[in-house]
CSV table of C-alpha atoms (C1' of nucleotides) in Angstrom, one decimal:
chain,number,residue,atom,x,y,z
A,18,UNK,CA,-59.0,58.7,175.2
A,19,UNK,CA,-59.9,59.3,171.5
A,20,UNK,CA,-59.7,62.9,170.4
A,21,UNK,CA,-63.0,64.2,169.0
A,22,UNK,CA,-63.3,65.0,165.3
A,23,UNK,CA,-65.0,68.3,164.5
A,24,UNK,CA,-65.8,70.5,161.5
A,25,UNK,CA,-64.5,74.0,161.2
A,26,UNK,CA,-68.1,75.2,161.2
A,27,UNK,CA,-68.4,73.8,164.8
A,28,UNK,CA,-65.1,75.3,166.0
A,29,UNK,CA,-66.9,77.9,168.2
A,30,UNK,CA,-68.4,75.0,170.3
A,31,UNK,CA,-65.0,73.6,171.1
A,32,UNK,CA,-62.9,76.5,172.4
A,33,UNK,CA,-60.3,75.3,174.8
A,34,UNK,CA,-60.6,71.7,173.7
A,35,UNK,CA,-58.0,69.6,171.9
A,36,UNK,CA,-59.7,68.2,168.7
A,37,UNK,CA,-59.0,66.8,165.3
A,38,UNK,CA,-60.0,68.6,162.2
A,39,UNK,CA,-59.8,66.8,158.9
A,40,UNK,CA,-59.5,68.9,155.8
A,41,UNK,CA,-57.4,70.2,153.0
A,42,UNK,CA,-54.6,72.8,153.0
A,43,UNK,CA,-56.0,76.0,151.5
A,44,UNK,CA,-52.9,78.1,151.9
A,45,UNK,CA,-49.7,78.2,154.0
A,46,UNK,CA,-47.8,81.3,155.2
A,47,UNK,CA,-44.4,80.8,156.6
A,48,UNK,CA,-42.3,83.1,158.8
A,49,UNK,CA,-39.2,81.2,159.8
A,50,UNK,CA,-40.0,79.4,163.0
A,51,UNK,CA,-43.7,79.9,162.9
A,52,UNK,CA,-46.1,78.8,160.1
A,53,UNK,CA,-49.8,79.5,159.5
A,54,UNK,CA,-51.5,76.7,157.6
A,55,UNK,CA,-55.0,77.7,156.5
A,56,UNK,CA,-57.3,74.6,156.6
A,57,UNK,CA,-60.4,74.1,154.5
A,58,UNK,CA,-63.0,71.4,155.2
A,59,UNK,CA,-66.1,72.4,153.3
A,60,UNK,CA,-67.8,74.0,156.3
A,61,UNK,CA,-65.3,76.9,156.6
A,62,UNK,CA,-61.7,78.1,156.8
A,63,UNK,CA,-59.6,77.9,159.9
A,64,UNK,CA,-56.2,79.4,160.4
A,65,UNK,CA,-53.8,77.0,162.3
A,66,UNK,CA,-50.6,78.0,164.0
A,67,UNK,CA,-47.5,75.8,164.3
A,68,UNK,CA,-44.6,77.1,166.3
A,69,UNK,CA,-41.3,75.3,165.9
A,70,UNK,CA,-40.2,75.5,169.5
A,71,UNK,CA,-43.5,73.9,170.7
A,72,UNK,CA,-43.4,70.9,168.3
A,73,UNK,CA,-41.2,67.9,167.7
A,74,UNK,CA,-38.9,68.7,164.7
A,75,UNK,CA,-40.5,66.1,162.4
A,76,UNK,CA,-44.0,67.4,163.0
A,77,UNK,CA,-42.9,71.0,162.4
A,78,UNK,CA,-41.0,70.1,159.2
A,79,UNK,CA,-44.0,68.1,157.9
A,80,UNK,CA,-46.3,71.1,158.4
A,81,UNK,CA,-43.9,73.7,156.9
A,82,UNK,CA,-43.5,71.6,153.8
A,83,UNK,CA,-47.2,71.0,153.2
A,84,UNK,CA,-48.5,71.8,149.7
A,85,UNK,CA,-51.7,73.5,148.6
A,86,UNK,CA,-54.8,71.2,148.8
A,87,UNK,CA,-52.9,68.3,150.4
A,88,UNK,CA,-55.3,66.4,152.6
A,89,UNK,CA,-54.4,66.5,156.2
A,90,UNK,CA,-55.9,66.0,159.7
A,91,UNK,CA,-54.7,68.5,162.2
A,92,UNK,CA,-54.9,67.9,165.9
A,93,UNK,CA,-54.7,70.8,168.3
A,94,UNK,CA,-56.4,73.2,170.7
A,95,UNK,CA,-59.1,75.6,169.5
A,96,UNK,CA,-58.8,79.2,170.5
A,97,UNK,CA,-60.7,82.4,169.7
A,98,UNK,CA,-58.5,84.9,168.0
A,99,UNK,CA,-59.4,88.1,166.2
A,100,UNK,CA,-56.4,87.9,163.9
A,101,UNK,CA,-57.7,84.7,162.4
A,102,UNK,CA,-60.0,84.9,159.3
A,103,UNK,CA,-62.8,82.8,160.8
A,104,UNK,CA,-62.4,84.1,164.3
A,105,UNK,CA,-61.0,80.8,165.6
A,106,UNK,CA,-57.6,79.4,165.5
A,107,UNK,CA,-56.0,76.1,166.2
A,108,UNK,CA,-52.6,75.7,168.0
A,109,UNK,CA,-51.4,72.6,166.1
A,110,UNK,CA,-50.1,69.7,168.2
A,111,UNK,CA,-49.9,67.0,165.5
A,112,UNK,CA,-50.7,66.4,161.9
A,113,UNK,CA,-51.7,63.3,159.9
A,114,UNK,CA,-51.0,63.7,156.2
A,115,UNK,CA,-53.5,61.7,154.1
A,116,UNK,CA,-51.8,62.8,150.8
A,117,UNK,CA,-49.0,65.1,150.2
A,118,UNK,CA,-49.4,66.7,146.8
A,119,UNK,CA,-45.9,66.5,145.2
A,120,UNK,CA,-44.1,69.8,144.5
A,121,UNK,CA,-43.3,68.5,141.0
A,122,UNK,CA,-47.0,68.4,140.1
A,123,UNK,CA,-48.7,71.0,142.3
A,124,UNK,CA,-52.4,71.9,142.6
A,125,UNK,CA,-53.1,74.0,139.5
A,126,UNK,CA,-55.4,76.7,140.9
A,127,UNK,CA,-53.1,79.0,142.8
A,128,UNK,CA,-54.4,81.8,145.1
A,129,UNK,CA,-53.7,84.3,142.3
A,130,UNK,CA,-55.8,85.3,139.2
A,131,UNK,CA,-56.9,82.9,136.6
A,132,UNK,CA,-58.8,83.2,133.3
A,133,UNK,CA,-62.2,81.8,132.9
A,134,UNK,CA,-61.2,79.2,130.3
A,135,UNK,CA,-58.6,77.7,132.7
A,136,UNK,CA,-61.0,77.8,135.6
A,137,UNK,CA,-63.8,76.1,133.6
A,138,UNK,CA,-61.4,73.4,132.4
A,139,UNK,CA,-60.6,72.8,136.1
A,140,UNK,CA,-64.2,73.1,137.3
A,141,UNK,CA,-63.9,69.9,139.3
A,142,UNK,CA,-61.2,71.6,141.4
A,143,UNK,CA,-62.4,75.2,141.1
A,144,UNK,CA,-65.5,74.1,143.2
A,145,UNK,CA,-63.1,74.1,146.3
A,146,UNK,CA,-62.5,77.8,146.1
A,147,UNK,CA,-64.3,80.1,148.5
A,148,UNK,CA,-66.4,82.0,146.0
A,149,UNK,CA,-67.7,78.9,144.1
A,150,UNK,CA,-68.4,77.3,147.5
A,151,UNK,CA,-70.5,80.3,148.5
A,152,UNK,CA,-72.5,80.3,145.3
A,153,UNK,CA,-73.3,76.6,145.5
A,154,UNK,CA,-74.3,77.1,149.2
A,155,UNK,CA,-76.8,79.8,148.1
A,156,UNK,CA,-78.0,77.5,145.3
A,157,UNK,CA,-78.8,74.8,147.8
A,158,UNK,CA,-80.6,77.3,150.0
A,159,UNK,CA,-82.7,78.6,147.0
A,160,UNK,CA,-83.7,75.0,146.1
A,161,UNK,CA,-84.6,74.1,149.6
A,162,UNK,CA,-86.6,77.3,150.0
A,163,UNK,CA,-88.5,76.7,146.7
A,164,UNK,CA,-89.5,73.3,147.8
A,165,UNK,CA,-90.4,74.4,151.3
A,166,UNK,CA,-92.6,77.1,149.9
A,167,UNK,CA,-94.6,74.8,147.7
A,168,UNK,CA,-94.7,72.0,150.2
A,169,UNK,CA,-96.1,74.3,152.8
A,170,UNK,CA,-98.7,75.8,150.4
A,171,UNK,CA,-100.6,72.7,149.4
A,172,UNK,CA,-98.6,71.7,146.4
A,173,UNK,CA,-97.7,68.1,145.7
A,174,UNK,CA,-94.3,67.3,144.0
A,175,UNK,CA,-95.1,65.2,140.9
A,176,UNK,CA,-92.0,65.0,138.7
A,177,UNK,CA,-92.4,64.8,135.0
A,178,UNK,CA,-90.5,62.7,132.4
A,179,UNK,CA,-87.2,63.6,130.9
A,180,UNK,CA,-87.8,61.6,127.7
A,181,UNK,CA,-90.7,63.0,125.8
A,182,UNK,CA,-92.2,62.1,122.5
A,183,UNK,CA,-92.7,65.7,121.1
A,184,UNK,CA,-91.9,69.3,121.6
A,185,UNK,CA,-93.8,71.1,124.3
A,186,UNK,CA,-93.5,74.3,122.5
A,187,UNK,CA,-93.0,73.7,118.8
A,188,UNK,CA,-90.5,76.4,118.1
A,189,UNK,CA,-87.5,75.6,120.4
A,190,UNK,CA,-84.9,73.1,119.4
A,191,UNK,CA,-84.8,69.8,121.1
A,192,UNK,CA,-82.2,67.2,121.8
A,193,UNK,CA,-82.9,64.0,119.9
A,194,UNK,CA,-82.5,60.6,121.5
A,195,UNK,CA,-82.4,57.6,119.2
A,196,UNK,CA,-83.3,54.7,121.5
A,197,UNK,CA,-87.0,54.0,121.4
A,198,UNK,CA,-88.0,51.5,118.8
A,199,UNK,CA,-90.6,53.2,116.6
A,200,UNK,CA,-90.1,56.9,117.1
A,201,UNK,CA,-87.7,59.5,118.1
A,202,UNK,CA,-87.6,60.7,121.6
A,203,UNK,CA,-86.5,64.1,122.9
A,204,UNK,CA,-85.1,65.4,126.2
A,205,UNK,CA,-87.6,67.5,128.1
A,206,UNK,CA,-87.5,71.3,127.8
A,207,UNK,CA,-90.4,71.7,130.2
A,208,UNK,CA,-92.6,69.6,132.4
A,209,UNK,CA,-95.5,71.8,132.0
A,210,UNK,CA,-97.8,69.8,129.8
A,211,UNK,CA,-97.5,66.9,132.1
A,212,UNK,CA,-98.0,69.2,135.1
A,213,UNK,CA,-101.4,70.2,133.6
A,214,UNK,CA,-102.4,66.5,133.8
A,215,UNK,CA,-101.2,66.0,137.3
A,216,UNK,CA,-102.8,69.3,138.5
A,217,UNK,CA,-106.2,67.9,137.4
A,218,UNK,CA,-105.4,65.0,139.7
A,219,UNK,CA,-103.9,66.8,142.7
A,220,UNK,CA,-105.1,70.4,142.4
A,221,UNK,CA,-101.8,72.1,143.0
A,222,UNK,CA,-98.6,70.4,141.8
A,223,UNK,CA,-95.0,71.3,141.0
A,224,UNK,CA,-92.1,69.5,139.3
A,225,UNK,CA,-88.5,70.3,139.7
A,226,UNK,CA,-85.8,68.8,137.5
A,227,UNK,CA,-83.3,69.4,134.8
A,228,UNK,CA,-84.4,70.6,131.4
A,229,UNK,CA,-82.6,70.8,128.1
A,230,UNK,CA,-82.5,73.4,125.4
A,231,UNK,CA,-80.6,72.8,122.1
A,232,UNK,CA,-80.6,76.5,121.3
A,233,UNK,CA,-77.4,77.9,119.9
A,234,UNK,CA,-77.4,80.5,122.6
A,235,UNK,CA,-74.1,81.9,123.8
A,236,UNK,CA,-74.7,84.5,126.4
A,237,UNK,CA,-74.3,85.1,130.1
A,238,UNK,CA,-77.9,84.0,130.7
A,239,UNK,CA,-78.0,80.6,129.0
A,240,UNK,CA,-77.2,77.0,129.8
A,241,UNK,CA,-77.9,74.0,127.7
A,242,UNK,CA,-78.9,72.0,130.7
A,243,UNK,CA,-80.5,73.9,133.6
A,244,UNK,CA,-82.9,73.2,136.5
A,245,UNK,CA,-86.4,74.5,136.5
A,246,UNK,CA,-89.2,74.5,139.1
A,247,UNK,CA,-92.7,74.5,137.6
A,248,UNK,CA,-95.8,74.9,139.7
A,249,UNK,CA,-99.2,74.3,138.1
A,250,UNK,CA,-102.6,75.0,139.7
A,251,UNK,CA,-106.1,73.9,138.7
A,252,UNK,CA,-109.0,76.5,139.0
A,253,UNK,CA,-106.4,79.3,138.8
A,254,UNK,CA,-106.3,82.5,136.8
A,255,UNK,CA,-103.4,84.7,135.7
A,256,UNK,CA,-103.9,86.7,138.9
A,257,UNK,CA,-103.3,83.6,141.0
A,258,UNK,CA,-100.2,82.8,139.0
A,259,UNK,CA,-98.8,86.3,139.7
A,260,UNK,CA,-99.5,86.1,143.4
A,261,UNK,CA,-97.8,82.8,143.8
A,262,UNK,CA,-94.8,83.9,141.8
A,263,UNK,CA,-94.2,87.0,143.8
A,264,UNK,CA,-94.8,85.3,147.1
A,265,UNK,CA,-92.4,82.5,146.3
A,266,UNK,CA,-89.7,84.9,145.2
A,267,UNK,CA,-90.0,86.9,148.4
A,268,UNK,CA,-90.0,83.7,150.4
A,269,UNK,CA,-86.8,82.4,148.7
A,270,UNK,CA,-84.9,85.7,149.0
A,271,UNK,CA,-85.8,86.0,152.7
A,272,UNK,CA,-84.5,82.5,153.3
A,273,UNK,CA,-81.2,83.2,151.7
A,274,UNK,CA,-81.0,86.4,153.8
A,275,UNK,CA,-81.7,84.4,156.9
A,276,UNK,CA,-79.4,81.5,156.4
A,277,UNK,CA,-76.7,82.5,153.9
A,278,UNK,CA,-75.4,85.9,155.1
A,279,UNK,CA,-71.8,84.6,155.2
A,280,UNK,CA,-72.0,83.4,151.6
A,281,UNK,CA,-73.5,86.7,150.4
A,282,UNK,CA,-70.7,88.5,152.2
A,283,UNK,CA,-68.1,86.3,150.6
A,284,UNK,CA,-69.6,87.2,147.3
A,285,UNK,CA,-69.6,90.9,148.2
A,286,UNK,CA,-73.3,91.0,147.4
A,287,UNK,CA,-75.1,94.3,148.3
A,288,UNK,CA,-77.7,92.7,150.6
A,289,UNK,CA,-79.7,96.0,150.8
A,290,UNK,CA,-80.8,95.2,147.2
A,291,UNK,CA,-82.2,91.9,148.4
A,292,UNK,CA,-83.8,93.3,151.5
A,293,UNK,CA,-85.8,95.6,149.3
A,294,UNK,CA,-87.5,92.5,147.7
A,295,UNK,CA,-91.1,92.7,149.1
A,296,UNK,CA,-94.6,92.2,147.8
A,297,UNK,CA,-96.3,93.6,145.9
A,298,UNK,CA,-94.1,93.6,142.8
A,299,UNK,CA,-94.7,96.4,140.3
A,300,UNK,CA,-96.8,95.4,137.3
A,301,UNK,CA,-96.8,96.7,133.8
A,302,UNK,CA,-98.6,95.7,130.6
A,303,UNK,CA,-96.6,94.6,127.5
A,304,UNK,CA,-98.2,97.7,125.7
A,305,UNK,CA,-96.8,100.1,128.3
A,306,UNK,CA,-93.4,98.3,128.3
A,307,UNK,CA,-93.1,98.8,124.6
A,308,UNK,CA,-94.0,102.5,124.9
A,309,UNK,CA,-91.4,102.9,127.7
A,310,UNK,CA,-88.7,101.1,125.8
A,311,UNK,CA,-89.4,103.2,122.7
A,312,UNK,CA,-89.1,106.3,124.8
A,313,UNK,CA,-85.7,105.1,125.9
A,314,UNK,CA,-84.5,104.5,122.3
A,315,UNK,CA,-85.2,100.8,121.8
A,316,UNK,CA,-86.0,99.6,118.3
A,317,UNK,CA,-88.8,97.4,119.6
A,318,UNK,CA,-92.2,97.5,117.8
A,319,UNK,CA,-95.5,96.2,119.2
A,320,UNK,CA,-95.7,92.5,118.4
A,321,UNK,CA,-92.0,91.7,118.9
A,322,UNK,CA,-90.5,90.0,121.9
A,323,UNK,CA,-88.0,91.8,124.1
A,324,UNK,CA,-84.3,91.4,123.4
A,325,UNK,CA,-81.8,91.1,126.2
A,326,UNK,CA,-81.1,94.8,126.2
A,327,UNK,CA,-84.9,95.5,126.5
A,328,UNK,CA,-85.2,93.3,129.5
A,329,UNK,CA,-82.3,94.9,131.1
A,330,UNK,CA,-83.7,98.4,130.5
A,331,UNK,CA,-87.1,97.4,132.0
A,332,UNK,CA,-85.7,95.6,135.0
A,333,UNK,CA,-83.5,98.5,135.9
A,334,UNK,CA,-86.5,100.7,136.3
A,335,UNK,CA,-87.4,99.2,139.7
A,336,UNK,CA,-85.8,97.9,142.8
A,337,UNK,CA,-88.2,94.9,142.9
A,338,UNK,CA,-88.9,92.3,140.3
A,339,UNK,CA,-91.1,93.6,137.5
A,340,UNK,CA,-94.2,91.7,136.3
A,341,UNK,CA,-94.9,92.2,132.6
A,342,UNK,CA,-98.2,90.8,131.4
A,343,UNK,CA,-100.2,90.6,128.2
A,344,UNK,CA,-97.6,89.7,125.6
A,345,UNK,CA,-98.9,89.2,122.0
A,346,UNK,CA,-100.1,85.7,121.6
A,347,UNK,CA,-98.0,85.4,118.4
A,348,UNK,CA,-94.7,85.4,120.3
A,349,UNK,CA,-95.9,83.0,123.1
A,350,UNK,CA,-96.5,79.3,123.2
A,351,UNK,CA,-99.5,77.7,121.6
A,352,UNK,CA,-101.3,76.8,124.9
A,353,UNK,CA,-101.5,80.4,126.3
A,354,UNK,CA,-105.1,81.5,127.1
A,355,UNK,CA,-106.0,84.6,125.2
A,356,UNK,CA,-107.3,87.7,126.9
A,357,UNK,CA,-111.1,87.6,126.4
A,358,UNK,CA,-111.5,91.2,125.4
A,359,UNK,CA,-108.3,91.3,123.3
A,360,UNK,CA,-107.6,87.8,121.8
A,361,UNK,CA,-104.4,89.1,120.2
A,362,UNK,CA,-102.7,89.2,123.6
A,363,UNK,CA,-102.2,86.3,126.0
A,364,UNK,CA,-103.0,85.9,129.7
A,365,UNK,CA,-99.3,85.5,130.5
A,366,UNK,CA,-96.7,87.1,132.7
A,367,UNK,CA,-92.9,87.3,132.8
A,368,UNK,CA,-91.1,88.3,136.0
A,369,UNK,CA,-88.0,90.3,135.3
A,370,UNK,CA,-85.4,90.3,138.2
A,371,UNK,CA,-84.0,93.8,139.1
A,372,UNK,CA,-80.5,95.1,138.4
A,373,UNK,CA,-80.7,94.1,134.8
A,374,UNK,CA,-80.9,90.3,135.4
A,375,UNK,CA,-83.9,89.9,133.2
A,376,UNK,CA,-86.5,87.1,133.0
A,377,UNK,CA,-86.4,84.6,135.8
A,378,UNK,CA,-90.1,83.5,135.6
A,379,UNK,CA,-92.4,82.9,132.7
A,380,UNK,CA,-95.9,81.7,133.1
A,381,UNK,CA,-99.6,82.2,132.5
A,382,UNK,CA,-103.0,80.8,132.2
A,383,UNK,CA,-103.5,77.8,129.8
A,384,UNK,CA,-106.2,77.3,127.3
A,385,UNK,CA,-108.9,75.2,128.8
A,386,UNK,CA,-111.3,75.2,125.9
A,387,UNK,CA,-111.0,72.1,123.7
A,388,UNK,CA,-111.9,73.7,120.3
A,389,UNK,CA,-109.6,76.6,120.8
A,390,UNK,CA,-106.7,74.4,121.9
A,391,UNK,CA,-107.1,72.2,118.9
A,392,UNK,CA,-107.2,75.2,116.6
A,393,UNK,CA,-103.9,76.4,118.1
A,394,UNK,CA,-102.3,73.1,117.7
A,395,UNK,CA,-103.2,73.1,114.0
A,396,UNK,CA,-102.1,76.7,113.5
A,397,UNK,CA,-98.7,75.8,115.0
A,398,UNK,CA,-98.6,72.8,112.7
A,399,UNK,CA,-98.0,70.4,115.6
A,400,UNK,CA,-98.8,66.7,115.2
A,401,UNK,CA,-102.3,66.4,116.7
A,402,UNK,CA,-101.8,62.7,117.5
A,403,UNK,CA,-98.9,63.6,119.9
A,404,UNK,CA,-101.3,65.9,121.8
A,405,UNK,CA,-104.3,63.7,122.1
A,406,UNK,CA,-103.7,63.0,125.7
A,407,UNK,CA,-103.2,66.8,126.3
A,408,UNK,CA,-106.5,67.5,124.5
A,409,UNK,CA,-108.2,64.9,126.7
A,410,UNK,CA,-107.6,67.1,129.7
A,411,UNK,CA,-110.0,69.5,128.0
A,412,UNK,CA,-112.6,66.8,127.4
A,413,UNK,CA,-112.9,65.4,130.9
A,414,UNK,CA,-113.6,68.1,133.5
A,415,UNK,CA,-111.7,71.0,132.1
A,416,UNK,CA,-111.1,74.1,134.3
A,417,UNK,CA,-109.2,77.3,134.1
A,418,UNK,CA,-105.6,76.6,135.2
A,419,UNK,CA,-102.2,78.1,135.1
A,420,UNK,CA,-98.7,78.1,136.4
A,421,UNK,CA,-95.1,79.2,135.7
A,422,UNK,CA,-91.6,78.0,135.4
A,423,UNK,CA,-88.6,79.5,137.2
A,424,UNK,CA,-85.0,78.9,136.1
A,425,UNK,CA,-83.0,78.1,139.3
A,426,UNK,CA,-79.7,79.2,137.8
A,427,UNK,CA,-81.0,82.6,136.7
A,428,UNK,CA,-82.5,83.1,140.2
A,429,UNK,CA,-79.3,82.2,141.9
A,430,UNK,CA,-77.2,84.4,139.6
A,431,UNK,CA,-79.5,87.3,140.5
A,432,UNK,CA,-79.5,86.6,144.3
A,433,UNK,CA,-75.7,86.2,144.2
A,434,UNK,CA,-75.1,89.2,142.0
A,435,UNK,CA,-73.1,87.2,139.4
A,436,UNK,CA,-71.9,88.3,136.0
A,437,UNK,CA,-72.5,84.9,134.4
A,438,UNK,CA,-74.9,82.0,135.0
A,439,UNK,CA,-72.2,79.4,134.5
A,440,UNK,CA,-71.0,79.7,138.1
A,441,UNK,CA,-74.4,78.8,139.5
A,442,UNK,CA,-74.3,75.1,138.7
A,443,UNK,CA,-71.6,72.7,139.7
A,444,UNK,CA,-70.9,71.4,136.2
A,445,UNK,CA,-72.3,73.8,133.6
A,446,UNK,CA,-73.3,72.5,130.2
A,447,UNK,CA,-73.1,75.2,127.5
A,448,UNK,CA,-72.9,75.4,123.7
A,449,UNK,CA,-69.1,74.8,123.7
A,450,UNK,CA,-68.6,73.2,127.1
A,451,UNK,CA,-69.2,69.5,127.9
A,452,UNK,CA,-66.2,68.9,130.1
A,453,UNK,CA,-65.4,68.2,132.9
B,8,U,C1',-75.9,80.2,112.5
B,9,C,C1',-74.0,85.3,112.4
B,10,C,C1',-70.9,89.5,114.4
B,11,U,C1',-66.7,91.2,117.5
B,12,C,C1',-62.4,90.1,120.4
B,13,A,C1',-58.5,86.9,122.1
B,14,G,C1',-54.6,82.7,122.0
B,15,U,C1',-46.7,84.3,124.3
B,16,A,C1',-43.5,80.1,130.6
B,17,G,C1',-47.8,75.7,134.9
B,18,C,C1',-51.1,80.5,135.7
B,19,U,C1',-52.2,86.0,134.8
B,20,C,C1',-50.2,89.3,131.4
B,21,A,C1',-46.1,92.7,128.7
B,22,A,C1',-43.0,93.1,124.3
B,23,U,C1',-42.6,100.5,117.2
B,24,G,C1',-41.5,94.6,111.9
B,25,G,C1',-35.1,94.1,114.6
B,26,U,C1',-31.6,89.9,121.3
B,27,A,C1',-38.5,86.5,124.4
B,28,G,C1',-39.9,89.8,129.6
B,29,A,C1',-42.5,90.6,134.6
B,30,G,C1',-45.6,88.9,138.7
B,31,C,C1',-47.5,84.5,140.8
B,32,A,C1',-46.5,79.1,141.1
B,33,U,C1',-42.1,75.5,141.6
B,34,U,C1',-36.8,74.8,143.7
B,35,C,C1',-32.9,76.8,147.2
B,36,G,C1',-31.8,80.5,151.1
B,37,G,C1',-33.7,84.2,155.1
B,38,C,C1',-37.5,85.7,158.7
B,39,U,C1',-41.6,83.7,165.8
B,40,G,C1',-48.2,86.8,164.2
B,41,U,C1',-48.7,86.0,158.9
B,42,U,C1',-53.7,87.8,156.4
B,43,A,C1',-53.4,86.7,148.0
B,44,A,C1',-47.3,87.5,153.9
B,45,C,C1',-42.5,89.5,152.7
B,46,C,C1',-37.0,89.7,151.1
B,47,G,C1',-32.9,87.3,148.0
B,48,A,C1',-31.5,83.7,144.1
B,49,A,C1',-32.3,79.7,140.4
B,50,G,C1',-34.7,76.7,136.7
B,51,G,C1',-38.7,77.2,133.2
B,52,G,C1',-40.4,79.1,125.8
B,53,U,C1',-41.3,75.2,118.5
B,54,U,C1',-45.3,82.8,120.8
B,55,G,C1',-52.7,77.9,119.0
B,56,U,C1',-51.9,75.1,113.8
B,57,A,C1',-50.6,75.4,108.5
B,58,G,C1',-49.2,78.5,104.7
B,59,G,C1',-47.7,83.5,102.8
B,60,U,C1',-45.3,88.7,102.6
B,61,U,C1',-40.3,90.4,104.2
B,62,C,C1',-33.2,90.9,104.6
B,63,G,C1',-35.9,89.8,109.2
B,64,A,C1',-42.7,88.0,111.9
B,65,G,C1',-45.0,87.1,118.7
B,66,U,C1',-46.2,91.6,115.7
B,67,C,C1',-48.6,92.1,108.8
B,68,C,C1',-51.9,88.8,105.3
B,69,U,C1',-55.0,84.1,104.4
B,70,A,C1',-57.2,79.6,106.1
B,71,C,C1',-58.2,76.5,110.1
B,72,C,C1',-58.5,75.2,115.5
B,73,U,C1',-59.8,76.6,120.5
B,74,G,C1',-62.0,80.0,123.8
B,75,A,C1',-64.6,84.6,125.4
B,76,G,C1',-68.4,88.5,124.7
B,77,G,C1',-72.8,89.6,122.1
B,78,A,C1',-77.2,88.8,118.4
B,79,G,C1',-81.3,85.7,117.3
B,80,C,C1',-84.2,82.2,120.7
B,81,C,C1',-85.4,81.4,125.6
B,82,A,C1',-85.8,80.2,131.9
RNA sequence: UCCUCAGUAGCUCAAUGGUAGAGCAUUCGGCUGUUAACCGAAGGGUUGUAGGUUCGAGUCCUACCUGAGGAGCCA
């Protein structure tokens, strides 16, 4: 009879059975005639027990000499045991070694401390460690929840191009691609303009994909390549955008709390901070935010954008994400709809995550009037020709519409309580990091 | 692009301008319930690179390289 292969995650269903578990050796503790190999398989960690007196000498010797991260298949009987890290233990009966990593060239990431540079250089291996594994598990849950939210609220996924002919927002720096015959192409920094077109076709849409920013940013909040989800809604106002934003965030946080408790625990995340995330989110105008910041000693003047420290100060005021609306039009993108009674401010909103994490969502209502949009394009000295199709949307059945973009990595960093965004993506691309 | 800090054993870090050290990892030995196991021993170095000051530089000075944190900009 063939022994069944199981994963560590399913160990609880096989207590008392003799099974095979394929995996990698996470660590090994020896005590003379008994050894404790700790096996990792991507679904969890399981402590195994090999007793010399109960095994053929060759099998015991093979196990006791295993090296960290060697690939092995253990065969043995599963048993519940409180002393084991995962709650279940295997009494090893046999081992099949796929690859024994040689002692002369051992696995570089030992169970002790390492510096960030070393770990980033070995990112392809670092992903195997428990903490990184937990973070990427939460990331997966966040992405799944985001898609489930939009899919179950009438949104259609319509993905937007990565190669684009012009800047979406004139100011930011773009990655140039020299391939297309007659003109330069750029890597997308947002799918929003295209979303506006598809929203007029489907009503409610979202896109989800990588975006690229060639900013020389070098902070804990920045990646050169990051993933963004961008919903866009026809016949929508700023209020609609805010409501969807807060609902979606609460939905995502609840999903992670439901399905990723173990990961949050591994990350030592204070889950009470996440359990406090409920609608409605506190709201504040840009005007009031500036006054508040000034009272706290910030240098900010009305008309300027918030610095990182300003965002941190604001978001620490509340235990829920904070919505700040009505930024000066001058600091926002050209397509932002002005407030009718105060054209100098825009119908836009930023959502700042609590605990000092800063902006995770930026969005607003878009200009739907042809003449105003054309004027803005000219004021920003953008090439009108490149925006002809975008202007067309205002010629053929224009309606008020809006949406937002959420940076997945910033959201994951906040939910996981991480110091730095670089751990929220498998292979981060940053100003000075392209490898591995 | 600018500012600040750092670079010493495979890794994490010590070392008043005066003999280059420890823990982990590796190798050898010991231990039948370990939890980053523990105990004993051994091997392991062109102190990021190039100049300079000095009787003498890991340490001081200059330039460069690499990285980290931050600013501006942004999600």
